[in-house]
């Protein structure tokens, strides 16, 4: 079993790069079936999704575009508390088909906020493509149309996902060791 140390924790391989490639190809085929001809805009949520988004997009063999966004937190007024803002989306998405590309959906709260902010921009439709989902931790009801793997509630790194900034460059997905 391949192991790595990232900062102060030891991780072991849980999903190999070969398995990832297989599943990315499979959901790319589903997306191609559903979306070819709609010229969708992929919206990849930084930072974690950049590796998945790059691999997914290269499996799509029809016209599509990509844009990268992030949700930034800033302190609002005392009354509003913490406010989050969508940054990086310069193009109009009005009337367009959008696919939000995420690395992992855990509680689902980030994705829910994302969908709310995108809806204000009046896209034709929005679908979610997530590399990983932790279904036992979901706190909101989300229609996750395209997903590569459902995983248990353990902390993972690799393939774009980080532990405190590190581990994104690992080609496989690793789970923390107890
Ligand atoms: P949510 O709002 O709880 O769905 O959180 C989603 C975000 O939490 C992801 O985009 C990741 O940045 C982070 N996250 C959740 N679980 C993990 C994990 O196991 N490893 C690394 N990051 C994670
Ligand atoms: Mg993310």
PDB file of C-alpha atoms and ligand atoms in Angstrom:
ATOM      1  CA  UNK A   1       0.000   0.000   0.000  1.00  0.00           C
ATOM      2  CA  UNK A   2       1.523   3.294  -1.164  1.00  0.00           C
ATOM      3  CA  UNK A   3       1.910   5.820   1.677  1.00  0.00           C
ATOM      4  CA  UNK A   4       2.894   9.477   1.822  1.00  0.00           C
ATOM      5  CA  UNK A   5       3.519  11.992   4.568  1.00  0.00           C
ATOM      6  CA  UNK A   6       1.947  15.426   4.104  1.00  0.00           C
ATOM      7  CA  UNK A   7       2.938  17.821   6.866  1.00  0.00           C
ATOM      8  CA  UNK A   8       2.232  16.017  10.157  1.00  0.00           C
ATOM      9  CA  UNK A   9      -0.039  13.256   8.839  1.00  0.00           C
ATOM     10  CA  UNK A  10       0.426   9.938   7.042  1.00  0.00           C
ATOM     11  CA  UNK A  11      -1.894   9.089   4.176  1.00  0.00           C
ATOM     12  CA  UNK A  12      -2.446   5.862   2.230  1.00  0.00           C
ATOM     13  CA  UNK A  13      -3.654   5.453  -1.345  1.00  0.00           C
ATOM     14  CA  UNK A  14      -7.402   4.966  -1.629  1.00  0.00           C
ATOM     15  CA  UNK A  15      -8.148   5.714  -5.294  1.00  0.00           C
ATOM     16  CA  UNK A  16      -5.435   5.066  -7.889  1.00  0.00           C
ATOM     17  CA  UNK A  17      -4.792   7.340 -10.836  1.00  0.00           C
ATOM     18  CA  UNK A  18      -5.919   4.520 -13.178  1.00  0.00           C
ATOM     19  CA  UNK A  19      -9.303   4.311 -11.423  1.00  0.00           C
ATOM     20  CA  UNK A  20      -9.627   8.103 -11.504  1.00  0.00           C
ATOM     21  CA  UNK A  21      -8.892   8.161 -15.229  1.00  0.00           C
ATOM     22  CA  UNK A  22     -11.516   5.485 -15.852  1.00  0.00           C
ATOM     23  CA  UNK A  23     -14.252   7.348 -13.947  1.00  0.00           C
ATOM     24  CA  UNK A  24     -13.361  10.732 -15.446  1.00  0.00           C
ATOM     25  CA  UNK A  25     -13.708   9.172 -18.911  1.00  0.00           C
ATOM     26  CA  UNK A  26     -17.062   7.645 -17.926  1.00  0.00           C
ATOM     27  CA  UNK A  27     -18.613  10.878 -16.698  1.00  0.00           C
ATOM     28  CA  UNK A  28     -17.136  12.748 -19.675  1.00  0.00           C
ATOM     29  CA  UNK A  29     -19.025  10.285 -21.884  1.00  0.00           C
ATOM     30  CA  UNK A  30     -22.254  11.001 -19.943  1.00  0.00           C
ATOM     31  CA  UNK A  31     -21.688  14.750 -20.252  1.00  0.00           C
ATOM     32  CA  UNK A  32     -20.984  14.376 -23.981  1.00  0.00           C
ATOM     33  CA  UNK A  33     -24.272  12.500 -24.423  1.00  0.00           C
ATOM     34  CA  UNK A  34     -26.277  15.136 -22.547  1.00  0.00           C
ATOM     35  CA  UNK A  35     -24.524  18.350 -23.473  1.00  0.00           C
ATOM     36  CA  UNK A  36     -22.957  18.086 -26.942  1.00  0.00           C
ATOM     37  CA  UNK A  37     -24.533  20.792 -29.073  1.00  0.00           C
ATOM     38  CA  UNK A  38     -25.302  23.000 -26.058  1.00  0.00           C
ATOM     39  CA  UNK A  39     -21.816  24.533 -25.995  1.00  0.00           C
ATOM     40  CA  UNK A  40     -21.665  24.438 -22.193  1.00  0.00           C
ATOM     41  CA  UNK A  41     -19.482  26.626 -20.037  1.00  0.00           C
ATOM     42  CA  UNK A  42     -17.542  24.665 -17.424  1.00  0.00           C
ATOM     43  CA  UNK A  43     -17.108  26.700 -14.262  1.00  0.00           C
ATOM     44  CA  UNK A  44     -14.312  25.208 -12.188  1.00  0.00           C
ATOM     45  CA  UNK A  45     -14.160  26.153  -8.517  1.00  0.00           C
ATOM     46  CA  UNK A  46     -10.609  26.972  -7.436  1.00  0.00           C
ATOM     47  CA  UNK A  47      -8.330  25.851  -6.004  1.00  0.00           C
ATOM     48  CA  UNK A  48      -9.076  22.159  -5.601  1.00  0.00           C
ATOM     49  CA  UNK A  49     -10.805  21.400  -8.894  1.00  0.00           C
ATOM     50  CA  UNK A  50      -8.057  22.465 -11.295  1.00  0.00           C
ATOM     51  CA  UNK A  51      -6.625  18.971 -11.827  1.00  0.00           C
ATOM     52  CA  UNK A  52     -10.014  17.302 -12.289  1.00  0.00           C
ATOM     53  CA  UNK A  53     -11.242  20.125 -14.540  1.00  0.00           C
ATOM     54  CA  UNK A  54      -8.182  19.819 -16.800  1.00  0.00           C
ATOM     55  CA  UNK A  55      -8.595  16.060 -17.177  1.00  0.00           C
ATOM     56  CA  UNK A  56     -12.375  16.218 -17.576  1.00  0.00           C
ATOM     57  CA  UNK A  57     -12.252  18.926 -20.228  1.00  0.00           C
ATOM     58  CA  UNK A  58      -9.727  17.007 -22.315  1.00  0.00           C
ATOM     59  CA  UNK A  59     -12.157  14.065 -22.448  1.00  0.00           C
ATOM     60  CA  UNK A  60     -14.935  16.252 -23.872  1.00  0.00           C
ATOM     61  CA  UNK A  61     -14.835  16.126 -27.653  1.00  0.00           C
ATOM     62  CA  UNK A  62     -17.359  18.840 -28.488  1.00  0.00           C
ATOM     63  CA  UNK A  63     -17.210  22.642 -28.349  1.00  0.00           C
ATOM     64  CA  UNK A  64     -17.117  23.877 -24.741  1.00  0.00           C
ATOM     65  CA  UNK A  65     -15.456  26.624 -22.743  1.00  0.00           C
ATOM     66  CA  UNK A  66     -14.063  26.931 -19.232  1.00  0.00           C
ATOM     67  CA  UNK A  67     -13.856  29.660 -16.637  1.00  0.00           C
ATOM     68  CA  UNK A  68     -12.322  29.543 -13.151  1.00  0.00           C
ATOM     69  CA  UNK A  69     -13.966  31.050 -10.094  1.00  0.00           C
ATOM     70  CA  UNK A  70     -13.418  31.148  -6.385  1.00  0.00           C
ATOM     71  CA  UNK A  71     -15.558  31.964  -3.419  1.00  0.00           C
ATOM     72  CA  UNK A  72     -13.848  34.563  -1.311  1.00  0.00           C
ATOM     73  CA  UNK A  73     -14.854  35.280   2.256  1.00  0.00           C
ATOM     74  CA  UNK A  74     -14.704  38.756   3.643  1.00  0.00           C
ATOM     75  CA  UNK A  75     -16.009  40.264   6.831  1.00  0.00           C
ATOM     76  CA  UNK A  76     -19.247  42.097   6.159  1.00  0.00           C
ATOM     77  CA  UNK A  77     -20.927  44.604   8.427  1.00  0.00           C
ATOM     78  CA  UNK A  78     -21.817  43.556  11.958  1.00  0.00           C
ATOM     79  CA  UNK A  79     -25.369  42.882  10.830  1.00  0.00           C
ATOM     80  CA  UNK A  80     -24.530  40.720   7.828  1.00  0.00           C
ATOM     81  CA  UNK A  81     -21.634  38.883   9.420  1.00  0.00           C
ATOM     82  CA  UNK A  82     -19.504  36.831   7.054  1.00  0.00           C
ATOM     83  CA  UNK A  83     -20.279  37.439   3.404  1.00  0.00           C
ATOM     84  CA  UNK A  84     -19.035  35.360   0.523  1.00  0.00           C
ATOM     85  CA  UNK A  85     -18.511  36.624  -2.952  1.00  0.00           C
ATOM     86  CA  UNK A  86     -18.072  34.881  -6.276  1.00  0.00           C
ATOM     87  CA  UNK A  87     -14.974  36.158  -8.027  1.00  0.00           C
ATOM     88  CA  UNK A  88     -13.480  35.479 -11.433  1.00  0.00           C
ATOM     89  CA  UNK A  89     -16.585  35.094 -13.565  1.00  0.00           C
ATOM     90  CA  UNK A  90     -16.189  37.861 -16.139  1.00  0.00           C
ATOM     91  CA  UNK A  91     -18.395  36.494 -18.911  1.00  0.00           C
ATOM     92  CA  UNK A  92     -22.183  36.555 -19.025  1.00  0.00           C
ATOM     93  CA  UNK A  93     -23.824  33.176 -18.404  1.00  0.00           C
ATOM     94  CA  UNK A  94     -27.325  34.367 -19.216  1.00  0.00           C
ATOM     95  CA  UNK A  95     -29.116  31.726 -21.263  1.00  0.00           C
ATOM     96  CA  UNK A  96     -26.121  29.368 -21.235  1.00  0.00           C
ATOM     97  CA  UNK A  97     -25.752  25.796 -20.060  1.00  0.00           C
ATOM     98  CA  UNK A  98     -23.334  25.675 -17.168  1.00  0.00           C
ATOM     99  CA  UNK A  99     -21.491  22.761 -15.561  1.00  0.00           C
ATOM    100  CA  UNK A 100     -20.000  23.565 -12.167  1.00  0.00           C
ATOM    101  CA  UNK A 101     -16.845  21.505 -11.672  1.00  0.00           C
ATOM    102  CA  UNK A 102     -15.902  20.750  -8.048  1.00  0.00           C
ATOM    103  CA  UNK A 103     -13.260  18.599  -6.428  1.00  0.00           C
ATOM    104  CA  UNK A 104     -15.346  17.446  -3.482  1.00  0.00           C
ATOM    105  CA  UNK A 105     -18.795  17.992  -2.032  1.00  0.00           C
ATOM    106  CA  UNK A 106     -18.721  17.476   1.713  1.00  0.00           C
ATOM    107  CA  UNK A 107     -21.515  19.296   3.592  1.00  0.00           C
ATOM    108  CA  UNK A 108     -22.685  20.721   0.256  1.00  0.00           C
ATOM    109  CA  UNK A 109     -22.903  24.237   1.680  1.00  0.00           C
ATOM    110  CA  UNK A 110     -20.237  25.654  -0.642  1.00  0.00           C
ATOM    111  CA  UNK A 111     -22.032  24.242  -3.675  1.00  0.00           C
ATOM    112  CA  UNK A 112     -25.374  25.526  -2.461  1.00  0.00           C
ATOM    113  CA  UNK A 113     -23.979  29.063  -2.147  1.00  0.00           C
ATOM    114  CA  UNK A 114     -22.400  28.713  -5.551  1.00  0.00           C
ATOM    115  CA  UNK A 115     -25.727  27.680  -7.133  1.00  0.00           C
ATOM    116  CA  UNK A 116     -27.532  30.603  -5.498  1.00  0.00           C
ATOM    117  CA  UNK A 117     -25.007  33.087  -6.844  1.00  0.00           C
ATOM    118  CA  UNK A 118     -25.035  31.551 -10.317  1.00  0.00           C
ATOM    119  CA  UNK A 119     -28.853  31.521 -10.460  1.00  0.00           C
ATOM    120  CA  UNK A 120     -28.864  35.322 -10.111  1.00  0.00           C
ATOM    121  CA  UNK A 121     -27.023  35.454 -13.429  1.00  0.00           C
ATOM    122  CA  UNK A 122     -29.855  33.638 -15.208  1.00  0.00           C
ATOM    123  CA  UNK A 123     -28.161  30.656 -16.874  1.00  0.00           C
ATOM    124  CA  UNK A 124     -30.321  28.315 -19.011  1.00  0.00           C
ATOM    125  CA  UNK A 125     -29.405  25.381 -16.769  1.00  0.00           C
ATOM    126  CA  UNK A 126     -26.767  24.435 -14.229  1.00  0.00           C
ATOM    127  CA  UNK A 127     -25.450  20.942 -13.606  1.00  0.00           C
ATOM    128  CA  UNK A 128     -22.908  19.767 -11.070  1.00  0.00           C
ATOM    129  CA  UNK A 129     -19.872  17.610 -11.835  1.00  0.00           C
ATOM    130  CA  UNK A 130     -17.972  16.597  -8.706  1.00  0.00           C
ATOM    131  CA  UNK A 131     -14.958  14.333  -8.520  1.00  0.00           C
ATOM    132  CA  UNK A 132     -15.876  13.199  -5.003  1.00  0.00           C
ATOM    133  CA  UNK A 133     -18.957  13.256  -2.792  1.00  0.00           C
ATOM    134  CA  UNK A 134     -19.183  12.456   0.927  1.00  0.00           C
ATOM    135  CA  UNK A 135     -22.877  11.475   0.966  1.00  0.00           C
ATOM    136  CA  UNK A 136     -23.014  10.841   4.729  1.00  0.00           C
ATOM    137  CA  UNK A 137     -22.017  14.431   5.412  1.00  0.00           C
ATOM    138  CA  UNK A 138     -24.407  16.189   3.015  1.00  0.00           C
ATOM    139  CA  UNK A 139     -26.503  18.768   4.843  1.00  0.00           C
ATOM    140  CA  UNK A 140     -28.434  20.096   1.870  1.00  0.00           C
ATOM    141  CA  UNK A 141     -30.332  18.507  -0.941  1.00  0.00           C
ATOM    142  CA  UNK A 142     -28.258  18.723  -4.134  1.00  0.00           C
ATOM    143  CA  UNK A 143     -28.778  17.137  -7.507  1.00  0.00           C
ATOM    144  CA  UNK A 144     -25.208  16.031  -8.258  1.00  0.00           C
ATOM    145  CA  UNK A 145     -25.688  14.910 -11.843  1.00  0.00           C
ATOM    146  CA  UNK A 146     -22.118  13.809 -12.554  1.00  0.00           C
ATOM    147  CA  UNK A 147     -19.911  12.328  -9.853  1.00  0.00           C
ATOM    148  CA  UNK A 148     -16.866  10.077 -10.043  1.00  0.00           C
ATOM    149  CA  UNK A 149     -16.749   8.571  -6.540  1.00  0.00           C
ATOM    150  CA  UNK A 150     -18.792   8.500  -3.342  1.00  0.00           C
ATOM    151  CA  UNK A 151     -16.438   8.238  -0.363  1.00  0.00           C
ATOM    152  CA  UNK A 152     -16.769   7.851   3.425  1.00  0.00           C
ATOM    153  CA  UNK A 153     -16.325  10.767   5.792  1.00  0.00           C
ATOM    154  CA  UNK A 154     -12.523  10.618   5.946  1.00  0.00           C
ATOM    155  CA  UNK A 155     -10.052  13.352   5.147  1.00  0.00           C
ATOM    156  CA  UNK A 156      -8.369  12.931   1.774  1.00  0.00           C
ATOM    157  CA  UNK A 157      -5.635  14.621  -0.276  1.00  0.00           C
ATOM    158  CA  UNK A 158      -4.195  14.416  -3.779  1.00  0.00           C
ATOM    159  CA  UNK A 159      -5.331  15.006  -7.356  1.00  0.00           C
ATOM    160  CA  UNK A 160      -5.887  18.679  -6.581  1.00  0.00           C
ATOM    161  CA  UNK A 161      -7.104  18.311  -2.999  1.00  0.00           C
ATOM    162  CA  UNK A 162      -4.925  19.692  -0.253  1.00  0.00           C
ATOM    163  CA  UNK A 163      -4.085  19.367   3.390  1.00  0.00           C
ATOM    164  CA  UNK A 164      -3.292  22.898   4.516  1.00  0.00           C
ATOM    165  CA  UNK A 165      -2.029  23.839   1.057  1.00  0.00           C
ATOM    166  CA  UNK A 166       0.039  20.727   0.392  1.00  0.00           C
ATOM    167  CA  UNK A 167      -0.590  17.427  -1.372  1.00  0.00           C
ATOM    168  CA  UNK A 168      -2.362  18.768  -4.461  1.00  0.00           C
ATOM    169  CA  UNK A 169       0.342  17.408  -6.764  1.00  0.00           C
ATOM    170  CA  UNK A 170      -0.132  13.764  -5.755  1.00  0.00           C
ATOM    171  CA  UNK A 171      -1.465  11.882  -8.830  1.00  0.00           C
ATOM    172  CA  UNK A 172      -3.549   9.429  -6.758  1.00  0.00           C
ATOM    173  CA  UNK A 173      -6.120  10.135  -4.037  1.00  0.00           C
ATOM    174  CA  UNK A 174      -5.000   9.381  -0.471  1.00  0.00           C
ATOM    175  CA  UNK A 175      -6.903   8.976   2.773  1.00  0.00           C
ATOM    176  CA  UNK A 176      -5.541   9.948   6.179  1.00  0.00           C
ATOM    177  CA  UNK A 177      -4.381   7.045   8.357  1.00  0.00           C
ATOM    178  CA  UNK A 178      -5.907   6.689  11.788  1.00  0.00           C
TER     179      UNK A 178
HETATM  180  P1  LIG B   1     -18.506  21.771   1.776  1.00  0.00           P
HETATM  181  O1  LIG B   1     -18.992  23.174   1.700  1.00  0.00           O
HETATM  182  O2  LIG B   1     -18.602  21.220   3.169  1.00  0.00           O
HETATM  183  O3  LIG B   1     -19.165  20.856   0.771  1.00  0.00           O
HETATM  184  O4  LIG B   1     -16.952  21.806   1.536  1.00  0.00           O
HETATM  185  C1  LIG B   1     -16.361  21.692   0.337  1.00  0.00           C
HETATM  186  C2  LIG B   1     -14.898  22.095   0.416  1.00  0.00           C
HETATM  187  O5  LIG B   1     -14.266  21.608   1.614  1.00  0.00           O
HETATM  188  C3  LIG B   1     -14.147  21.485  -0.721  1.00  0.00           C
HETATM  189  O6  LIG B   1     -14.169  22.290  -1.877  1.00  0.00           O
HETATM  190  C4  LIG B   1     -12.756  21.311  -0.150  1.00  0.00           C
HETATM  191  O7  LIG B   1     -12.018  22.484  -0.337  1.00  0.00           O
HETATM  192  C5  LIG B   1     -12.974  21.102   1.328  1.00  0.00           C
HETATM  193  N1  LIG B   1     -12.914  19.663   1.716  1.00  0.00           N
HETATM  194  C6  LIG B   1     -13.919  18.899   2.174  1.00  0.00           C
HETATM  195  N2  LIG B   1     -13.519  17.652   2.461  1.00  0.00           N
HETATM  196  C7  LIG B   1     -12.195  17.618   2.165  1.00  0.00           C
HETATM  197  C8  LIG B   1     -11.184  16.578   2.243  1.00  0.00           C
HETATM  198  O8  LIG B   1     -11.422  15.415   2.638  1.00  0.00           O
HETATM  199  N3  LIG B   1      -9.936  16.935   1.838  1.00  0.00           N
HETATM  200  C9  LIG B   1      -9.620  18.177   1.376  1.00  0.00           C
HETATM  201  N4  LIG B   1     -10.521  19.178   1.300  1.00  0.00           N
HETATM  202  C10 LIG B   1     -11.802  18.897   1.685  1.00  0.00           C
HETATM  203 MG1  LIG B   2     -13.376  22.880  -3.770  1.00  0.00          MG
END
